[in-house]
PDB file of C-alpha atoms in Angstrom:
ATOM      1  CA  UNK A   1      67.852 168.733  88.847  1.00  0.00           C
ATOM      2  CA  UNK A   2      64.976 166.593  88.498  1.00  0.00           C
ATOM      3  CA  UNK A   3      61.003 167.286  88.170  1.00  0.00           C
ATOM      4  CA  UNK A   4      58.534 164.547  88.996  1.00  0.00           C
ATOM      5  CA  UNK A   5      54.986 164.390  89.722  1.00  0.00           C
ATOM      6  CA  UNK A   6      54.365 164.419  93.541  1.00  0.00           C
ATOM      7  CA  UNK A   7      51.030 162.856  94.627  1.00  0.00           C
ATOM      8  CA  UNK A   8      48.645 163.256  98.172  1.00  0.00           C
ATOM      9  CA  UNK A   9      47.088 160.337  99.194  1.00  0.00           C
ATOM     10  CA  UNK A  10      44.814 159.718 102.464  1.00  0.00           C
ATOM     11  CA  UNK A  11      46.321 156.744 103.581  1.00  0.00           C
ATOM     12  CA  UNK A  12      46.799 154.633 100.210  1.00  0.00           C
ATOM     13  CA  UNK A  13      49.681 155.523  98.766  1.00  0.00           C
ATOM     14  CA  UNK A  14      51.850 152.375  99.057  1.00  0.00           C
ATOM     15  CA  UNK A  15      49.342 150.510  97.508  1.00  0.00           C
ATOM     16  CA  UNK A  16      48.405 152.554  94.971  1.00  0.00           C
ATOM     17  CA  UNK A  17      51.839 152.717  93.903  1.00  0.00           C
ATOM     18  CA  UNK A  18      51.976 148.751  94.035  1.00  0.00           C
ATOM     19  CA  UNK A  19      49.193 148.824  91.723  1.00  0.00           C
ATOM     20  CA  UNK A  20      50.302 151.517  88.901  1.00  0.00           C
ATOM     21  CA  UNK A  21      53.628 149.248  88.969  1.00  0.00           C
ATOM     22  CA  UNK A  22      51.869 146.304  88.206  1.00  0.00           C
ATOM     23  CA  UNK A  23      50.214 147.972  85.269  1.00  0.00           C
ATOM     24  CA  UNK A  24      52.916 149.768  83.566  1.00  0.00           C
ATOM     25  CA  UNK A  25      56.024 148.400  81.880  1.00  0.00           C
ATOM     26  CA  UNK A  26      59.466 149.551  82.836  1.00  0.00           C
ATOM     27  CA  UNK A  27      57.849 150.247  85.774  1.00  0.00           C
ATOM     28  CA  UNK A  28      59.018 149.745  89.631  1.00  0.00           C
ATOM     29  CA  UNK A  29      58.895 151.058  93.189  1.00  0.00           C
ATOM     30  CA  UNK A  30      62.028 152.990  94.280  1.00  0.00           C
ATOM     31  CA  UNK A  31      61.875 153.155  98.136  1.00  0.00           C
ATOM     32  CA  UNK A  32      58.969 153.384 100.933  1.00  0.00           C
ATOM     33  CA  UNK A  33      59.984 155.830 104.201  1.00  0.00           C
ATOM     34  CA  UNK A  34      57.798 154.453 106.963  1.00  0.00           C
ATOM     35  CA  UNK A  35      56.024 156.591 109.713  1.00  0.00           C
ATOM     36  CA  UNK A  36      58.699 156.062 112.381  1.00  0.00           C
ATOM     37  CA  UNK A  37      57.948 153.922 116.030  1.00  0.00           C
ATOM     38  CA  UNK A  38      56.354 156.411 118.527  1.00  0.00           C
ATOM     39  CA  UNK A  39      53.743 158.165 115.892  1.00  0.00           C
ATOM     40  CA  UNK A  40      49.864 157.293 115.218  1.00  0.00           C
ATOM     41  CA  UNK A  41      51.085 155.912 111.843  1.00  0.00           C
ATOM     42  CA  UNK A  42      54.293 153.926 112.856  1.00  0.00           C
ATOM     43  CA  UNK A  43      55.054 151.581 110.581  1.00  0.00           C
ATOM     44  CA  UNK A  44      52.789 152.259 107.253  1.00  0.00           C
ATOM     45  CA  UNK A  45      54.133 154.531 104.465  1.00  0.00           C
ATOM     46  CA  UNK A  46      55.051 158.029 104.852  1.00  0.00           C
ATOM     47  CA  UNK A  47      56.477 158.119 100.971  1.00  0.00           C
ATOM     48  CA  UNK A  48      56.666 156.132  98.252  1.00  0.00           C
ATOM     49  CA  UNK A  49      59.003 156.710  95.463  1.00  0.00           C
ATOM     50  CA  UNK A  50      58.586 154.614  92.215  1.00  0.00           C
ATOM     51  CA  UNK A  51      58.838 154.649  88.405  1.00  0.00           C
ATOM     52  CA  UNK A  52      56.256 154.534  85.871  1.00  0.00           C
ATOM     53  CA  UNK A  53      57.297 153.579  82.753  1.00  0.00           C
ATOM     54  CA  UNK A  54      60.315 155.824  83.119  1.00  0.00           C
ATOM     55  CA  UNK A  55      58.650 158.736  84.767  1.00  0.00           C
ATOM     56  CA  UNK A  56      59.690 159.119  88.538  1.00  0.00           C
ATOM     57  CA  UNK A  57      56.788 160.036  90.775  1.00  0.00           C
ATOM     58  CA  UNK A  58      56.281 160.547  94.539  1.00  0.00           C
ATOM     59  CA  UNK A  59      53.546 159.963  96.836  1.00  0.00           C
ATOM     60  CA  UNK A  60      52.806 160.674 100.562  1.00  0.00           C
ATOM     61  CA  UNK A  61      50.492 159.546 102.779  1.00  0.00           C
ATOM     62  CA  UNK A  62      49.364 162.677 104.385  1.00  0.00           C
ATOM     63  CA  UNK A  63      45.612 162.439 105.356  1.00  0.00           C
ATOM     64  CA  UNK A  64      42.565 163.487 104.027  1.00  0.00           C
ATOM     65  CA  UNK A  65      42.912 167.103 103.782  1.00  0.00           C
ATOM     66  CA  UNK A  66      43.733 167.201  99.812  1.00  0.00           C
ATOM     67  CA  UNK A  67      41.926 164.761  97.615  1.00  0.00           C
ATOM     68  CA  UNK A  68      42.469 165.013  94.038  1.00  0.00           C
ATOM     69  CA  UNK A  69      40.864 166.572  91.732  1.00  0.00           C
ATOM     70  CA  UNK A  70      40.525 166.355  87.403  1.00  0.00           C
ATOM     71  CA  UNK A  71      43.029 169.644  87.679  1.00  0.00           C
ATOM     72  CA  UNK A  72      45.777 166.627  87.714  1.00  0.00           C
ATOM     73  CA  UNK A  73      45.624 163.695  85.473  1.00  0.00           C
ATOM     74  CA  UNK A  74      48.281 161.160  83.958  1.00  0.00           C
ATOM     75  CA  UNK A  75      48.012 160.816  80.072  1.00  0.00           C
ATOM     76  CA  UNK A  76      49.107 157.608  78.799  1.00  0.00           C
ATOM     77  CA  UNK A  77      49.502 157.543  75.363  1.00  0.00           C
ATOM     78  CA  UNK A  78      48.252 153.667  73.895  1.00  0.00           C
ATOM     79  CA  UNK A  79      48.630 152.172  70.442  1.00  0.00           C
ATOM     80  CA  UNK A  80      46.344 150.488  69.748  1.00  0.00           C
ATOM     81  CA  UNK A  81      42.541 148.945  70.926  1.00  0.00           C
ATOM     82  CA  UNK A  82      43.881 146.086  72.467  1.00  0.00           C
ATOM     83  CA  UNK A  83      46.120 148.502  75.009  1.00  0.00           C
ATOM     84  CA  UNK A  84      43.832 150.972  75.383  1.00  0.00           C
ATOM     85  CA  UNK A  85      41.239 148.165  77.175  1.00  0.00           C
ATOM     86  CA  UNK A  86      44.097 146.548  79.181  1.00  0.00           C
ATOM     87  CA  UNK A  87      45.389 150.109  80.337  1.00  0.00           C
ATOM     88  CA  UNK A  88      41.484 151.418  80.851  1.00  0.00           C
ATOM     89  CA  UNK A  89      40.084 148.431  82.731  1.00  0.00           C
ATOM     90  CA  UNK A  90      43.158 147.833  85.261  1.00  0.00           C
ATOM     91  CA  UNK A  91      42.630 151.514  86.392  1.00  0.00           C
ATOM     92  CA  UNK A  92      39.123 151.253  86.723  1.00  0.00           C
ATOM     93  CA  UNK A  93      38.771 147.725  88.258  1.00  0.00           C
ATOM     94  CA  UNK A  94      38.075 147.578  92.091  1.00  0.00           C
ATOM     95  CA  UNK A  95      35.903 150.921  92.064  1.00  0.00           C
ATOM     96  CA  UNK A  96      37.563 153.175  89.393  1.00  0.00           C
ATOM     97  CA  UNK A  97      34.966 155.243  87.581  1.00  0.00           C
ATOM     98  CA  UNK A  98      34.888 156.138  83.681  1.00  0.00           C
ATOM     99  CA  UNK A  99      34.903 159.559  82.828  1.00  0.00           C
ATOM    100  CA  UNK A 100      34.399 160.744  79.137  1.00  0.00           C
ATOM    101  CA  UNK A 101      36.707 161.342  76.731  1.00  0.00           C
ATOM    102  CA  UNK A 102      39.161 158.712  77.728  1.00  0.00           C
ATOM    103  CA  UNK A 103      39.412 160.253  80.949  1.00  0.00           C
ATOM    104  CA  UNK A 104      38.723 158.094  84.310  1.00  0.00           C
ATOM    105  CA  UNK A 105      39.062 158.224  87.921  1.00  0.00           C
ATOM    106  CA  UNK A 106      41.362 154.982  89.386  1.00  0.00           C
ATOM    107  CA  UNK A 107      39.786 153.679  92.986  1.00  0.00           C
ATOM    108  CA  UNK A 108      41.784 156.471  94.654  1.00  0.00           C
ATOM    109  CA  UNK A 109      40.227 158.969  92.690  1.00  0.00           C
ATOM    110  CA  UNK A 110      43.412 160.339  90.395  1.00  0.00           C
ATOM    111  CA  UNK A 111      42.645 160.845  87.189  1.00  0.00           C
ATOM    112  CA  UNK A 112      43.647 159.226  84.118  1.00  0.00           C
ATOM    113  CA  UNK A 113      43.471 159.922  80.605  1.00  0.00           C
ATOM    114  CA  UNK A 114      44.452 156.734  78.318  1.00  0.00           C
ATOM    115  CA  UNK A 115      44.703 157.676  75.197  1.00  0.00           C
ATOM    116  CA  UNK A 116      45.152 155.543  71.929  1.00  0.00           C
ATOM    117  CA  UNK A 117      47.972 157.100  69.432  1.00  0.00           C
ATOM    118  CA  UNK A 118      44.991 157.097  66.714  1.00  0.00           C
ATOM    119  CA  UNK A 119      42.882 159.555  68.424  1.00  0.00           C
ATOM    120  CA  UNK A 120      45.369 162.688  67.975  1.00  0.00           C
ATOM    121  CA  UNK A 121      46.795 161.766  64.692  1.00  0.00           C
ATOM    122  CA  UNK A 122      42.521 161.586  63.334  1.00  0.00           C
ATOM    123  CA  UNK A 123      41.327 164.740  65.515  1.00  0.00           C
ATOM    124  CA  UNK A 124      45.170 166.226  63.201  1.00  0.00           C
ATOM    125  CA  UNK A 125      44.093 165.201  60.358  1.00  0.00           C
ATOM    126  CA  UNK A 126      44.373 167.586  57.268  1.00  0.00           C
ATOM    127  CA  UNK A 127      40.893 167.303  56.017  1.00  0.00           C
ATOM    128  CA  UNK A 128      38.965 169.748  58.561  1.00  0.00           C
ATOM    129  CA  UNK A 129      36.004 167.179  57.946  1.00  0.00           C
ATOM    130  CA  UNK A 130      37.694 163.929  58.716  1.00  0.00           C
ATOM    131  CA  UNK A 131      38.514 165.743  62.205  1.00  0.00           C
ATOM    132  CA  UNK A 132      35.688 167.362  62.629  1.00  0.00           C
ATOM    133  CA  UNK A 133      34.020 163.658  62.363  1.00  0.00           C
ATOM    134  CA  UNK A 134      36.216 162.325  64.864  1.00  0.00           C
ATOM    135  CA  UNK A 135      36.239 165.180  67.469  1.00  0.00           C
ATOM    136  CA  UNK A 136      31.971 164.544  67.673  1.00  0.00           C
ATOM    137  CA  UNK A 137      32.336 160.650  67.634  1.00  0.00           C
ATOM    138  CA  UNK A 138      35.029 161.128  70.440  1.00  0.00           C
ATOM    139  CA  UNK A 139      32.411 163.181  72.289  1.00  0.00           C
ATOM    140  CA  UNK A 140      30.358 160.523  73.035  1.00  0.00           C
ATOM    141  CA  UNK A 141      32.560 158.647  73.938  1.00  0.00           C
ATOM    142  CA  UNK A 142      33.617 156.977  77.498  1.00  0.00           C
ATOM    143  CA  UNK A 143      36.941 154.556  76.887  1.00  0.00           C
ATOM    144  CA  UNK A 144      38.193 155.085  73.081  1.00  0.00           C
ATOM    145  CA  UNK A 145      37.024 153.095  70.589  1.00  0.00           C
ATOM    146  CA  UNK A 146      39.626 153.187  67.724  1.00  0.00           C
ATOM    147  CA  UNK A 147      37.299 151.397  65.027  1.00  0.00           C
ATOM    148  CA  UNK A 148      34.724 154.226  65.785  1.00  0.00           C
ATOM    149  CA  UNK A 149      36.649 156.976  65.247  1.00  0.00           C
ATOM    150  CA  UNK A 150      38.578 155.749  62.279  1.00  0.00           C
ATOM    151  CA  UNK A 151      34.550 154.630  60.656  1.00  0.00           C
ATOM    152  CA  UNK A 152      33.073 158.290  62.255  1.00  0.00           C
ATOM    153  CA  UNK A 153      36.187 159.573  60.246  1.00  0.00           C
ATOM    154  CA  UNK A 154      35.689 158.182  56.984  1.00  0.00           C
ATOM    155  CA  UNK A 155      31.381 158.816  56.669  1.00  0.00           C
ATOM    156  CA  UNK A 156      30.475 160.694  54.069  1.00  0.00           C
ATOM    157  CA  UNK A 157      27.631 163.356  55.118  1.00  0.00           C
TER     158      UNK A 157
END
């Protein structure tokens, strides 16, 4: 038995998945099933099967009738800045939209969250202050900014 994410796309989802691949390491497309001769759609992608770093996902071309929502996001764990900018501006280039929080919308309108490994270990931190610091610098926040939270973090009231 297997579980793996299973995504609705209008029309996009062959390149879409092109795209994530492209972005993600260990990453790669598994197989495309084509609309067959005879149908409106012969030809283009009917599903696309591919792996993103390690996680199988699916994806089917099946109209308009369910776009997605911020119910469903990816969270990809970063760590550090440098990743978090690479990961963050790839999914948001060609009409992606930032979100707050770390979250975005990619041009298809799935949502991401990209998060750098710093954020959770400072909003864990032991001292209820220190956390409490980063949680409201985080806040305002669109894409993660690591040296904010860590210097949000260590002010002194």
């Amino acid at each position: 038995m297997t579980i793996s994410p299973f995504l609705w796309f209008d029309d996009q989802a062959e390149q879409a998945a092109q795209r994530y691949v492209e972005i993600f390491p260990n990453s790669s497309i598994l197989s495309v099933a084509r609309y067959p001769e005879g149908s409106p759609q012969a030809g283009t992608a009917l599903t696309v099967s591919f792996v993103l770093d390690g996680q199988e996902v699916q994806a089917l071309n099946g109209g308009p009738a369910f776009p997605f929502t911020e119910a469903f996001s990816f969270a990809v764990s970063v760590p550090d800045q440098a990743e978090c900018d690479r990961v963050w501006d790839a999914l948001i280039a060609d009409g992606g939209e930032p979100g707050r929080c770390g979250w975005l919308k990619d041009r298809w309108g799935l949502s991401w969250q990209v998060v750098p490994t710093a954020l959770p270990e400072l909003l864990n931190d032991p001292d209820p202050g220190r956390a409490g610091r980063a949680m409201n610098a985080m806040l305002t926040m669109d894409k993660i900014d690591v040296a904010a939270l860590h210097a949000a973090a260590d002010a002194r009231a």
